[in-house]
XYZ file of C-alpha atoms in Angstrom:
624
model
C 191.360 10.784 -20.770
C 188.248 9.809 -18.768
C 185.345 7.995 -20.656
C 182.494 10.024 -21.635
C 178.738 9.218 -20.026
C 176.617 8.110 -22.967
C 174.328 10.755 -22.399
C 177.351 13.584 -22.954
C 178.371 11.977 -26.117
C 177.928 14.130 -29.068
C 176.553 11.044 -31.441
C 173.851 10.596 -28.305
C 172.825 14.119 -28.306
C 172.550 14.340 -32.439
C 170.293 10.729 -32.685
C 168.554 12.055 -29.874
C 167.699 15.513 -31.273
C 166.759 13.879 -34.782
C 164.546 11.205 -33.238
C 162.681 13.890 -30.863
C 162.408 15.768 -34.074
C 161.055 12.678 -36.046
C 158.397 12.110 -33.650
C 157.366 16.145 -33.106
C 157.003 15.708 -36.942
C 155.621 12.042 -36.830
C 153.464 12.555 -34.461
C 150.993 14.718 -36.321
C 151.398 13.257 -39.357
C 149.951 9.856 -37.860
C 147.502 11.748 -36.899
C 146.271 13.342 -39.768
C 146.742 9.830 -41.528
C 144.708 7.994 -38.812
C 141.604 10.503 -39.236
C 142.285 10.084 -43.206
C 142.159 6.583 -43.081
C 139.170 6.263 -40.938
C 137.339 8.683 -43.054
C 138.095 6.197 -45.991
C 137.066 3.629 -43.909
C 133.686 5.559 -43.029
C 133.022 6.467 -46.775
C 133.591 2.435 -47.460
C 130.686 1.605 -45.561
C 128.789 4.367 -46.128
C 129.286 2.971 -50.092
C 128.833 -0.582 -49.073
C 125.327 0.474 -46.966
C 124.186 2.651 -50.078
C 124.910 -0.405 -52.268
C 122.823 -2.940 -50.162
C 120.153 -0.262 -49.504
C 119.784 -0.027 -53.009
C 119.474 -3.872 -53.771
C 116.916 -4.055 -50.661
C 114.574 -1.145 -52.225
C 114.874 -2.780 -55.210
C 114.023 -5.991 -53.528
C 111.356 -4.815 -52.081
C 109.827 -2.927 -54.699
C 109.460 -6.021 -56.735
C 108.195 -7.843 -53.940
C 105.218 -5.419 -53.146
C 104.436 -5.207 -56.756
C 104.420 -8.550 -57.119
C 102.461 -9.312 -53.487
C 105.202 -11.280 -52.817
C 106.491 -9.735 -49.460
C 107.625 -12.827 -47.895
C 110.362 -12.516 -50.730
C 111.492 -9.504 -49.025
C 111.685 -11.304 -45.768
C 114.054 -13.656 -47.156
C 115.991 -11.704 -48.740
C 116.137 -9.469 -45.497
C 117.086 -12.596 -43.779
C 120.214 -13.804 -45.848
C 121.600 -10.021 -46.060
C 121.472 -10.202 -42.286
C 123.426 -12.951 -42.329
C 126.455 -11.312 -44.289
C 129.395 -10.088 -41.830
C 129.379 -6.860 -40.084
C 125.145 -6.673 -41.089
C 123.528 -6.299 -37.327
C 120.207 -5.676 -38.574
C 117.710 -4.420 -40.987
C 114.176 -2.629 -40.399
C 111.597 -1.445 -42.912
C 109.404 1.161 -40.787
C 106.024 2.801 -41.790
C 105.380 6.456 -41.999
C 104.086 6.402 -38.403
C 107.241 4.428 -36.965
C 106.031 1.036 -37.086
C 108.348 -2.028 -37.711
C 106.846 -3.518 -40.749
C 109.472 -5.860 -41.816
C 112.735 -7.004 -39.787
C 115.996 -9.215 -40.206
C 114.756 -9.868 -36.007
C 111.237 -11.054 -36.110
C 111.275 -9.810 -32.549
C 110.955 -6.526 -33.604
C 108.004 -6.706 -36.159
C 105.208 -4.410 -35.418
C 107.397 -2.428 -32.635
C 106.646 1.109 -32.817
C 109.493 3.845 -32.205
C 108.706 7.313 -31.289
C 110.855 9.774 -33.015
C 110.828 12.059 -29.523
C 110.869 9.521 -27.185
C 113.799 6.641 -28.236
C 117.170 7.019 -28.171
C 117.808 5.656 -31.345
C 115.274 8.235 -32.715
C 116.750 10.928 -31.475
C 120.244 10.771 -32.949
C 118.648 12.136 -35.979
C 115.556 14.047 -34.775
C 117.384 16.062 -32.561
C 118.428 18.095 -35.397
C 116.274 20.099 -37.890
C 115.460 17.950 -41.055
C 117.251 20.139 -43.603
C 120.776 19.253 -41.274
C 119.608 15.343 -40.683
C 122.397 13.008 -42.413
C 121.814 9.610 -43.937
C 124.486 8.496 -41.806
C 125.446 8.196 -38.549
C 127.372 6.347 -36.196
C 125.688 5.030 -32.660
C 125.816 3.198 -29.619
C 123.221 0.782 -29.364
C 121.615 -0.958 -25.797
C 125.120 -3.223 -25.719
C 127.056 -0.372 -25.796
C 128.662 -1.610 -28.914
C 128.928 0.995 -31.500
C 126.979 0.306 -35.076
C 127.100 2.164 -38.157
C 123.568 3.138 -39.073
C 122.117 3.700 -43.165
C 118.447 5.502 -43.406
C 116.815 5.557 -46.941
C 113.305 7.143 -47.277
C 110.836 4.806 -49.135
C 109.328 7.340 -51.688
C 105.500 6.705 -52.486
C 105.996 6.763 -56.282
C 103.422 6.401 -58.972
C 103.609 2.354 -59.198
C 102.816 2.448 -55.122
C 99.639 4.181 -56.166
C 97.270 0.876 -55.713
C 98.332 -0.048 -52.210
C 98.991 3.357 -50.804
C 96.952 6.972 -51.269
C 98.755 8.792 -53.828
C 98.538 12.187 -51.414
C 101.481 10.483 -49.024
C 104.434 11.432 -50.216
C 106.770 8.809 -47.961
C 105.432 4.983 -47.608
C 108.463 4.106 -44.826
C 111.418 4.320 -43.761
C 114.760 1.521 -44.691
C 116.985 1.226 -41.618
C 120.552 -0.606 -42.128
C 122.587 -1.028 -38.803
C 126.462 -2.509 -39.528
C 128.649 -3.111 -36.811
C 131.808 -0.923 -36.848
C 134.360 -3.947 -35.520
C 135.355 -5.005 -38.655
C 136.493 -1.513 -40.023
C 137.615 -0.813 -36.257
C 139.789 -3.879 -36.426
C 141.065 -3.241 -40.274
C 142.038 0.495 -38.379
C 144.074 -1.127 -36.077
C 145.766 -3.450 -37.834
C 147.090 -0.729 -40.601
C 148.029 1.560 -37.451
C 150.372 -1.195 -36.032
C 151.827 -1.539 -39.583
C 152.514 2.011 -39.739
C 153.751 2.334 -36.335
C 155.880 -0.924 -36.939
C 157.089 0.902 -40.306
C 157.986 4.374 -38.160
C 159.930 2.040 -35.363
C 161.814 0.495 -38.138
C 162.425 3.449 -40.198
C 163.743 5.081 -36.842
C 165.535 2.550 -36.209
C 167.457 2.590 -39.344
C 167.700 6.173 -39.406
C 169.388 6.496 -36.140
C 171.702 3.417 -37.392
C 172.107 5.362 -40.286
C 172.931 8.455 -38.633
C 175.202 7.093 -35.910
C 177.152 5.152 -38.396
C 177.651 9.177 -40.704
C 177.939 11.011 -37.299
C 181.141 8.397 -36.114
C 182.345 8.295 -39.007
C 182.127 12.273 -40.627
C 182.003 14.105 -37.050
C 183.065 11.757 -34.213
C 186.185 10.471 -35.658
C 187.826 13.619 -37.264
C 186.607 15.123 -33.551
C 188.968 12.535 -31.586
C 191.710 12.950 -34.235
C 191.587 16.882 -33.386
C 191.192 16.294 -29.174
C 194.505 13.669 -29.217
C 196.168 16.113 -31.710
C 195.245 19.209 -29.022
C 196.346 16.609 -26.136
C 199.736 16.200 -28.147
C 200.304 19.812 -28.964
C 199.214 20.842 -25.472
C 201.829 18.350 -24.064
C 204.436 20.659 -26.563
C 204.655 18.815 -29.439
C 204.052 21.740 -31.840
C 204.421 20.712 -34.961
C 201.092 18.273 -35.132
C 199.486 19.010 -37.989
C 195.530 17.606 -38.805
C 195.053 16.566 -42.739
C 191.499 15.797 -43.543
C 190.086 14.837 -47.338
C 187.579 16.950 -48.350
C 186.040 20.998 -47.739
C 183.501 20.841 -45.240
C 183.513 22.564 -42.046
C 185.624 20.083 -39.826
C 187.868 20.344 -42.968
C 188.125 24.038 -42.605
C 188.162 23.493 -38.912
C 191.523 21.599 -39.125
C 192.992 23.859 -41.579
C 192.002 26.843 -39.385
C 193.400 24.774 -35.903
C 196.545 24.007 -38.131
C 197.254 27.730 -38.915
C 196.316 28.542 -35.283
C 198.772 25.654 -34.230
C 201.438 27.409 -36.268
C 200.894 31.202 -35.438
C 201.332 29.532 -31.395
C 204.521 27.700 -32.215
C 205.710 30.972 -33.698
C 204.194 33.261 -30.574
C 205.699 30.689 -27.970
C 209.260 30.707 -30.099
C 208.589 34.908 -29.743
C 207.721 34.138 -26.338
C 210.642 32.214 -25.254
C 213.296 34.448 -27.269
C 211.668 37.489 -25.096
C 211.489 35.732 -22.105
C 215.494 34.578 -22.479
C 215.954 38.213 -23.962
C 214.483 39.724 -20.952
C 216.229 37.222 -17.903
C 219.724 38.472 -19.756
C 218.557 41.993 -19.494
C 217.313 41.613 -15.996
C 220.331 39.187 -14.804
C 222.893 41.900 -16.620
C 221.443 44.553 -14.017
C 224.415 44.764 -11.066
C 221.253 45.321 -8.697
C 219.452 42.568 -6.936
C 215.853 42.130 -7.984
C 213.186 40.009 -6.698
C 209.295 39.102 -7.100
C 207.626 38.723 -4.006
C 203.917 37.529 -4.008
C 201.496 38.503 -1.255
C 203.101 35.709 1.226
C 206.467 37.702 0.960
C 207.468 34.579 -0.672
C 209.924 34.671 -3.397
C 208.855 34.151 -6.950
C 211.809 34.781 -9.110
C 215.253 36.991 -8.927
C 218.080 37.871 -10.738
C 221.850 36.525 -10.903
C 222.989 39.477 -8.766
C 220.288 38.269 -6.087
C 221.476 34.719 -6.577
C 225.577 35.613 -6.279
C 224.672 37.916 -3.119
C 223.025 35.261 -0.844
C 224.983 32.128 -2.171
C 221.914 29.658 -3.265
C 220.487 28.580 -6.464
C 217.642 29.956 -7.728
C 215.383 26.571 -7.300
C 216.229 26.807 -2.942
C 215.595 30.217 -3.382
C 212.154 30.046 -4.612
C 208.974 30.054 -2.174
C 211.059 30.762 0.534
C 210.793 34.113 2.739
C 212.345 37.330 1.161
C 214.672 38.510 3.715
C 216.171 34.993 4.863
C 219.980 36.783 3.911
C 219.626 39.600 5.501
C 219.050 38.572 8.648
C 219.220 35.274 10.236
C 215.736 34.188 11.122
C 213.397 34.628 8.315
C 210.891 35.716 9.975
C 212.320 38.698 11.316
C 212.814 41.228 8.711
C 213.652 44.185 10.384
C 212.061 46.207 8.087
C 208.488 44.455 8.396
C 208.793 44.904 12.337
C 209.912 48.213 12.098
C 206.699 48.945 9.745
C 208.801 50.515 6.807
C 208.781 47.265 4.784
C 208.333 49.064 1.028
C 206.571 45.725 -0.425
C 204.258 45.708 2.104
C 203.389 49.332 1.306
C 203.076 48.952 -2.011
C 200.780 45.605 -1.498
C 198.668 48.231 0.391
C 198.859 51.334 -1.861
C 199.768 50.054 -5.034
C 202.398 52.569 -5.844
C 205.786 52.672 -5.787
C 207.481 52.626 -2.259
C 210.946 53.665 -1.523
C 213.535 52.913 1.398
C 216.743 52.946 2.717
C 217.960 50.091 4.931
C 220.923 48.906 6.258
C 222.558 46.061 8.009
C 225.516 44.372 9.211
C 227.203 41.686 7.013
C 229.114 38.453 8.336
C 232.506 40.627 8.745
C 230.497 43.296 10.878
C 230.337 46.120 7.828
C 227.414 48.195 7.598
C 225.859 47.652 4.292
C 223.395 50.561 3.245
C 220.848 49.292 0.531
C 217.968 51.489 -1.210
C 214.936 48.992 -1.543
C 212.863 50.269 -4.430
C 209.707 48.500 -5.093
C 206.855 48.339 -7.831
C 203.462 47.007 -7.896
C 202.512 44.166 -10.735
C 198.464 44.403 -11.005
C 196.305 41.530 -12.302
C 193.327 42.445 -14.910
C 191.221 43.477 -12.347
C 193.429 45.759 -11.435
C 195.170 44.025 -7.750
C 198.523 44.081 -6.467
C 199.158 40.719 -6.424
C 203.105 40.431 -6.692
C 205.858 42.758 -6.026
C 209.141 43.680 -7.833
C 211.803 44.464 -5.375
C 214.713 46.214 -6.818
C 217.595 46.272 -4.267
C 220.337 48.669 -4.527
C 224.121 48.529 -2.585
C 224.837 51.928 -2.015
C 227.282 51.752 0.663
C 230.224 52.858 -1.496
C 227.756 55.993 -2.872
C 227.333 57.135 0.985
C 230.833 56.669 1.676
C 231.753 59.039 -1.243
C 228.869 61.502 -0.515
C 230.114 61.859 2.959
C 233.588 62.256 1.789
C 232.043 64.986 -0.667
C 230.188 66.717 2.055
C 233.301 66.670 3.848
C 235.908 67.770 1.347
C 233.004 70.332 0.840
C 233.402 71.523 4.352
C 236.700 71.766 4.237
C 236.532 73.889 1.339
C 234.401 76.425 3.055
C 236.814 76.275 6.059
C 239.561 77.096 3.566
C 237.659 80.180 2.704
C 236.688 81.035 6.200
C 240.132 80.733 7.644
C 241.553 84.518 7.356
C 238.184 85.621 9.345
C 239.000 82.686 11.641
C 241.671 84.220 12.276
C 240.755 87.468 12.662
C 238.204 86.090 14.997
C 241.114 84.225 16.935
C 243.524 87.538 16.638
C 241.430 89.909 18.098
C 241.281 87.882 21.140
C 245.216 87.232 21.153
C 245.932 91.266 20.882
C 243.832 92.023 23.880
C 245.677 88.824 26.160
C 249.015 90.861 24.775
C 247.937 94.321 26.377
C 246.607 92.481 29.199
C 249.956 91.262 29.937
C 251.793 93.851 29.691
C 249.823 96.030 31.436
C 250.360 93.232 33.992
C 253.877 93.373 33.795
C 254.276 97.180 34.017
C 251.983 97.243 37.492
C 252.753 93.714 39.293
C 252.099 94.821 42.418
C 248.640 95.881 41.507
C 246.411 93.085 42.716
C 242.837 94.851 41.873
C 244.422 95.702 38.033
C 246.239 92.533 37.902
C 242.933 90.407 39.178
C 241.057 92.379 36.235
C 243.486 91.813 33.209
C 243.688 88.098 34.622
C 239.753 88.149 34.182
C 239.911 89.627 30.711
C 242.288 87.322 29.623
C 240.250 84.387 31.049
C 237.570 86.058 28.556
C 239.651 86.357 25.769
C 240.676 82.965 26.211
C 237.467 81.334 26.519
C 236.296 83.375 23.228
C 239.322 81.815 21.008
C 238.360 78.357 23.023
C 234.816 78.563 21.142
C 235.713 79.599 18.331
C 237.872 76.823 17.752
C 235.507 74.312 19.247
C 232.728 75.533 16.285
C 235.820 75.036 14.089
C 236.470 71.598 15.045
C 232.911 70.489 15.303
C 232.055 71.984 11.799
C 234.889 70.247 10.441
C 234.454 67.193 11.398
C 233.701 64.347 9.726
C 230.322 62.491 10.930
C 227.470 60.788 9.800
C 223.989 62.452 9.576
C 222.164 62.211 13.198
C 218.399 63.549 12.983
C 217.296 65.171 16.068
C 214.559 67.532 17.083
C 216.167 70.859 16.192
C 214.878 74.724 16.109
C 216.611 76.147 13.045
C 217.061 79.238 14.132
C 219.911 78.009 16.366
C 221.461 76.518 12.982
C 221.038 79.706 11.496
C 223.027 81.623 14.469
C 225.533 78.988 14.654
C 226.372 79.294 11.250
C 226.677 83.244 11.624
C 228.980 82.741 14.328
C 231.593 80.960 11.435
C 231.142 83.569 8.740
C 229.558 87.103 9.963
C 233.519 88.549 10.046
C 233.456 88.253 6.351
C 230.030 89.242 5.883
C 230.880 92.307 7.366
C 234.020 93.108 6.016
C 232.585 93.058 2.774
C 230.804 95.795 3.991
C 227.619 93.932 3.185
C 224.449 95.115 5.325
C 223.269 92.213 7.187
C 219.320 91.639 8.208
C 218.500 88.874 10.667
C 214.602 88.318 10.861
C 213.994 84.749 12.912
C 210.553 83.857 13.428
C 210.123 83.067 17.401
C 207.511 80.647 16.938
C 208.528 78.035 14.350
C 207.990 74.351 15.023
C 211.178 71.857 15.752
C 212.197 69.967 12.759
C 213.519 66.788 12.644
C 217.045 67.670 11.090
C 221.197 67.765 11.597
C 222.349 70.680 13.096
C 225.909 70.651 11.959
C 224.930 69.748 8.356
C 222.275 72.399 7.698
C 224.803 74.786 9.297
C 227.032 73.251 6.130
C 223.948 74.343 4.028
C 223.631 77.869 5.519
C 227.171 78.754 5.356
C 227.521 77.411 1.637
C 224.537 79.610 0.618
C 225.679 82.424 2.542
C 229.094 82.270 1.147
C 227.760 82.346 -2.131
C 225.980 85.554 -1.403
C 228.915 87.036 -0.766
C 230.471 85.747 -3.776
C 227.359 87.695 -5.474
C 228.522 91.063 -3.812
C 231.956 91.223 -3.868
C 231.817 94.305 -6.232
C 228.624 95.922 -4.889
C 229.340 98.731 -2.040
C 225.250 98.685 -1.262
C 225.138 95.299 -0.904
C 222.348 93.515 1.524
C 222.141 90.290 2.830
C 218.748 89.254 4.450
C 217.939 86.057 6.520
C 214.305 85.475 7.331
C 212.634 82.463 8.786
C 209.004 81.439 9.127
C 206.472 78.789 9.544
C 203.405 78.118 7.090
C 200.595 76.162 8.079
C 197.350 75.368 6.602
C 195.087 72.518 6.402
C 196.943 71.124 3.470
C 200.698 71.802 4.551
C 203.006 72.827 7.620
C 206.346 73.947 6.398
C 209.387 75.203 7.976
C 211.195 78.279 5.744
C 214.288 79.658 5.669
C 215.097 82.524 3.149
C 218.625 83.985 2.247
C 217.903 86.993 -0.066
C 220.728 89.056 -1.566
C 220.684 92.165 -4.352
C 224.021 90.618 -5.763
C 224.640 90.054 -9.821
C 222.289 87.333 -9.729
C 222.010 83.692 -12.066
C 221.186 83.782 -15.758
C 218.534 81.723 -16.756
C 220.689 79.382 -18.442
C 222.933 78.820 -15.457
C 219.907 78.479 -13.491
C 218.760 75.073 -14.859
C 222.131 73.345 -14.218
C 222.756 75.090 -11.034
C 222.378 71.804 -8.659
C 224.621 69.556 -11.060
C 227.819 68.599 -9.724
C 230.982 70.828 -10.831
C 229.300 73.282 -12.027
C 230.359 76.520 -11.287
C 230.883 80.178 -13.153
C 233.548 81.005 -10.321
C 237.489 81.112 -10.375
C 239.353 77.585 -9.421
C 240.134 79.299 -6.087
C 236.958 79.463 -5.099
C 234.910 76.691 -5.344
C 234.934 73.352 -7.033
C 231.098 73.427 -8.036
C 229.651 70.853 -5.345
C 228.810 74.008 -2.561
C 224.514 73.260 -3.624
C 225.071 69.878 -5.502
C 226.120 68.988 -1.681
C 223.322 71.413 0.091
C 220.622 69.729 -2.217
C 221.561 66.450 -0.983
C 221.656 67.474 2.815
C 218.500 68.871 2.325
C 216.529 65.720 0.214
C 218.096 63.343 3.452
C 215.795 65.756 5.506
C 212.893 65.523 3.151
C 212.948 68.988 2.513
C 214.074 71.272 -0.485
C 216.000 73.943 -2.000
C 214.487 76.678 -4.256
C 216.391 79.265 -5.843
C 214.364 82.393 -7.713
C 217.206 84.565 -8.946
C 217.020 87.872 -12.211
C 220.396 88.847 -13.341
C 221.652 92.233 -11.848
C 218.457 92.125 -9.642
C 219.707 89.304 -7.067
C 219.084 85.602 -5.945
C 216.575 84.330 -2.941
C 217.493 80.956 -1.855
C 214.408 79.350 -0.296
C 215.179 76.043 1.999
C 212.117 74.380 2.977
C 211.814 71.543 5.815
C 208.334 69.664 6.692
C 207.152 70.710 9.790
C-alpha cells in the first residue's frame, strides 16, 4: 500500500487540531495574563511612588519646620539616585520649581495650559484628575509620573497665610524600563513554558494517538486488505470496550454475515448456472458491443468452444462465418438490438443453413437487464431450435388438409361427375349422328368444356393438397374466400344451407398465403356445416370489410352461422389441440388449433363469439 503524505495522516491532523485549539485558547489567556501582570506591575510602582512620596513629605516637612531646607535637597538628591527614580520636583501653588533632584530646573515655571507635561492632567476636570499617570517625556522615553498635593496645614501657618489651602505641589517621575523589562522577561518564561508544554502535549498525544487509534487502525486496514483478498475468516481481537473495540467487534460480525452472504451467494450463483445450463435452449448475455458476456452449456455444445474463447467475442460468430455479418443485424430485425433500443422484450424467427446444408429455424427471444438508473445495458438472448416443431406443424397443417379433403371428396366428386355425365351424352349423341359436322363440332365443344371444368377442379384439388411451406405475398382475400368456395359450396348447398356472400370491393391487400388461409376458410366453413346438419333453415353468411382509423387498419373476414352454437365451457378450450365434441369420423380436433396457427404466422387473429342454440360468428382479422 502506498505511503501516506504526513499531512493526510490521521495522528497529523489530531496534534494539529489540538495545538490550533491550544493556541485559540492560549492565545487569550496570555492575554488576559499579560494585562494582569502589567496591572500588578503598575500598582507596584504606584505603591513604591506612594511610599517614597510619603518619606519625601515627611522629609520635607521636618526640614521647613526646622529651616533646614537644604536637608530636603539632599535627601532629594540621594532618592534621585536610586534606580528607575528620573526625577523629583517640589512646585509652588503658582507652578514654580522650588526644589529639584536637577538643579537645572529650580525656579522654572510650568503653565498648567500651556506644557505638555501639564496637560496630561489638566486636560481633564479636577474631580476625574488621577494621581497617576503614565507619559512620554521630551526623549520620547516613557516615565511613570506620582503627584501629591502639599496641604497648607496648621504647623505651615508661620511661613505661609493660613487662607491657602495648598502650599505646592510633589512631582515623582520613575522610568518604566525596569518594570517594562521585568514584563518581558516573565512573558518569555511563559511563552517558553506554553512551547514546552505544547511540545509535550503533542508528544504526549502522538505517542496515545499511535498507540490507542493508529495502531488498532492499521491492524483493521491489513485485516480488510486480507479479507478483501478472500481470506474470510480474519477476525480483529482488541482488549478493552471503547469504540475501536466495538468497531472491531461490529467489523467482525460484519466480516461474518459477508462470509455467510458470499457462501449464499456462491450456492445461488452455482444453483442458478445448473438451472440455466439444464435449459436444452441456448442462452447468451450480450452487452451493448454485441459482445458475449456469458452462456449456457447448450450454447457451448452447439458452437464447439469453451466458454473462456467464447467470451468477448461477437455473438453470431456460429451462425455465420464472418462475425461481422449477422444477417439479422443487416437485415435490421436483430431482436437485441431492438431491445437495446426499446427496452422490452423483442421476438424473432431466423433461420440458416448448417455445415450439411439443413435449414435450421431458431426463435431468438430476447430480454432487457437494466442498471439502477434504469438502462439497458446487457441483453439475455434466449435461442430456441425449432426446426423439428415446424416440421411437425407443417405435417399437422397437412394431415389437416388432408382431412378436410377426406370430407370434401363425395362433393369432389359430384363436382367431377356432373361433368363426366354430360361428356357421356355428348358422345353418344355423337355416335347416333356422325355425319353431323355442325352437331358433332358442338358436342366436341361441350365436351372440351366439360373437360376443362373437371381439369380445374382437380388442379384446386392438387394445389390445396399439397404440401408447401408458407410463402407471404400481397394477396386480396376475397379471392381466398372464392377459391375456397369453389372446394366446398356443393356441400354447402346440399345441406340445403342458405348461403350469403357479402365481399367488400375495396379492402386493402394483405400480406398473407393464399392456399393456407383458403385451409382456414374451408376448416371454418366446414365447421358451420357441422353446426347445421340438423337445421332445415339454416344460413351461412360470409362478409368481408376493412376498418380504418387513426389508431388501426384491419382487414375482416366474418363467417356467421345460426347453427347449435359452443357452450361456454367448450368455448375456452376451443383452440387447444384435440379437442373436439364431434364423432371420430369427423375430425381429429386440430381443424382451429391449425387455423389459429396459420393465422398468428400472418400476425393476425381468430375470434369466435358463439350462444348455444343461437349460432357462432367466427371473426378472422389480418393487419392491413
Amino acid at each position: 500500500m502506498a505511503k501516506t503524505p504526513i499531512t493526510q495522516r490521521l495522528d497529523f491532523k489530531l496534534i494539529l487540531g489540538v495545538l490550533l485549539s491550544l493556541l485559540l485558547v492560549g492565545l487569550p489567556f496570555f492575554a488576559y495574563f499579560y494585562n494582569f501582570h502589567r496591572q500588578q506591575l503598575i500598582e507596584g510602582m504606584e505603591t513604591s511612588s506612594a511610599n517614597i512620596s510619603k518619606l519625601i513629605m515627611y522629609t520635607l516637612e521636618s526640614a521647613m519646620l526646622q529651616n533646614e531646607p537644604h536637608q530636603l535637597q539632599e535627601e532629594l538628591e540621594k532618592l534621585s539616585e536610586q534606580s528607575g527614580v528620573k526625577r523629583i520636583m517640589i512646585l509652588n501653588d503658582e507652578g514654580e520649581v522650588k526644589i529639584s533632584s536637577d538643579g537645572k530646573l529650580d525656579g522654572k515655571i510650568f503653565h498648567n495650559s500651556a506644557d505638555e507635561e501639564c496637560l496630561i492632567c489638566h486636560v481633564e476636570t479636577s474631580e476625574f484628575r488621577k494621581s497617576t499617570t503614565i507619559m512620554t517625556d521630551k526623549n520620547g522615553e516613557e516615565i511613570f509620573r506620582t503627584m501629591s498635593i502639599v496641604e497648607n496645614r496648621e504647623k505651615c501657618f508661620r511661613c505661609h497665610d493660613p487662607d491657602e489651602k495648598l502650599n505646592g505641589i510633589f512631582l515623582l517621575d520613575v522610568s518604566t524600563k525596569n518594570m517594562k523589562r521585568q514584563l518581558a522577561s516573565n512573558n518569555k518564561k511563559i511563552i517558553g513554558t506554553g512551547i514546552l508544554m505544547v511540545i509535550a502535549t503533542s508528544l504526549v498525544l502522538g505517542i496515545l494517538i499511535q498507540k490507542l487509534i493508529l495502531q488498532r487502525i492499521k491492524r483493521i486496514t491489513e485485516t480488510t486488505q486480507r479479507i478483501a483478498g478472500g481470506k474470510l475468516d480474519e477476525v480483529i481481537v482488541f482488549r478493552g470496550n471503547d469504540e475501536i473495540s466495538n468497531l472491531a467487534k461490529s467489523f467482525n460480525n460484519m466480516t461474518a454475515n459477508l462470509k455467510e452472504s458470499l457462501t449464499e451467494l456462491e450456492r445461488q450463483k452455482n444453483y442458478l448456472e445448473h438451472v440455466i445450463n439444464g435449459i436444452v435452449d441456448e442462452i447468451v448475455v450480450v452487452d451493448k458491443d454485441y459482445k458475449i458476456v456469458t452462456v449456457n452449456k447448450a450454447y457451448i455444445d452447439n458452437c464447439g468452444d469453451s466458454k473462456s474463447e467464447l467470451i468477448g467475442t461477437n455473438c453470431t460468430m456460429y451462425l455465420d462465418d464472418s462475425p461481422n455479418a449477422c444477417p439479422l443485424a443487416l437485415s435490421g430485425a436483430c431482436p437485441a438490438r431492438k431491445t437495446f433500443e426499446k427496452g422490452v422484450l423483442q421476438k424473432t424467427l431466423h433461420s440458416y443453413l448448417d455445415k450439411d446444408g439443413k435449414e435450421i429455424f431458431l426463435e431468438i427471444y430476447c430480454s432487457p437487464l437494466v442498471n439502477r438508473r434504469g438502462e439497458v445495458f446487457q441483453v439475455i438472448e434466449l435461442r430456441r431450435d425449432i426446426t423439428q416443431r415446424k416440421f411437425l406443424e407443417e405435417q399437422l397443417i397437412h394431415t389437416e388438409k388432408l382431412t378436410s379433403i377426406g370430407r370434401l371428396a363425395a362433393e369432389v366428386a359430384h363436382e367431377i361427375n356432373n361433368p363426366l355425365d354430360g361428356i357421356q351424352n355428348c358422345i353418344q349423341i355423337i355416335r347416333k349422328a356422325p355425319k353431323d359436322p355442325a352437331k358433332v363440332e358442338t358436342m366436341l365443344e361441350l365436351i372440351s368444356e366439360g373437360i376443362e371444368r373437371i381439369a380445374f377442379m382437380v388442379r384446386r384439388l392438387l394445389l390445396f393438397s399439397r404440401h408447401h411451406k408458407l410463402n407471404k405475398e400481397m394477396i386480396n382475400i376475397n379471392d381466398s374466400v372464392e377459391k375456397s368456395l369453389l372446394l366446398i359450396k356443393h356441400k354447402i348447398t346440399s345441406q340445403g344451407i342458405h348461403l350469403n356472400v357479402n365481399l367488400s370491393r375495396d379492402l386493402p391487400l394483405i400480406n398473407g398465403d393464399s392456399y393456407n388461409l383458403s385451409q382456414v376458410f374451408i376448416n371454418i366453413l366446414l365447421n358451420a356445416c357441422d353446426a347445421l346438419e340438423e337445421k332445415s333453415d339454416g344460413v351461412i353468411t360470409i362478409e368481408t370489410k376493412w376498418k380504418n382509423n387513426q389508431s388501426v387498419s384491419f382487414v375482416e373476414v366474418e363467417f356467421i352461422d345460426n347453427g347449435i352454437g359452443i357452450s361456454k365451457n367448450n368455448l375456452e378450450r376451443i383452440f387447444s389441440p384435440f379437442f373436439t365434441t364431434k364423432d371420430v369420423e369427423k375430425g381429429t380436433g386440430l381443424g382451429l388449433s391449425v387455423s389459429n396457427t396459420i393465422i398468428e404466422k400472418h400476425g393476425g387473429e381468430i375470434k369466435i363469439a358463439s350462444k348455444q342454440d343461437r349460432g357462432t360468428t367466427v371473426s378472422v382479422i389480418f393487419p392491413a
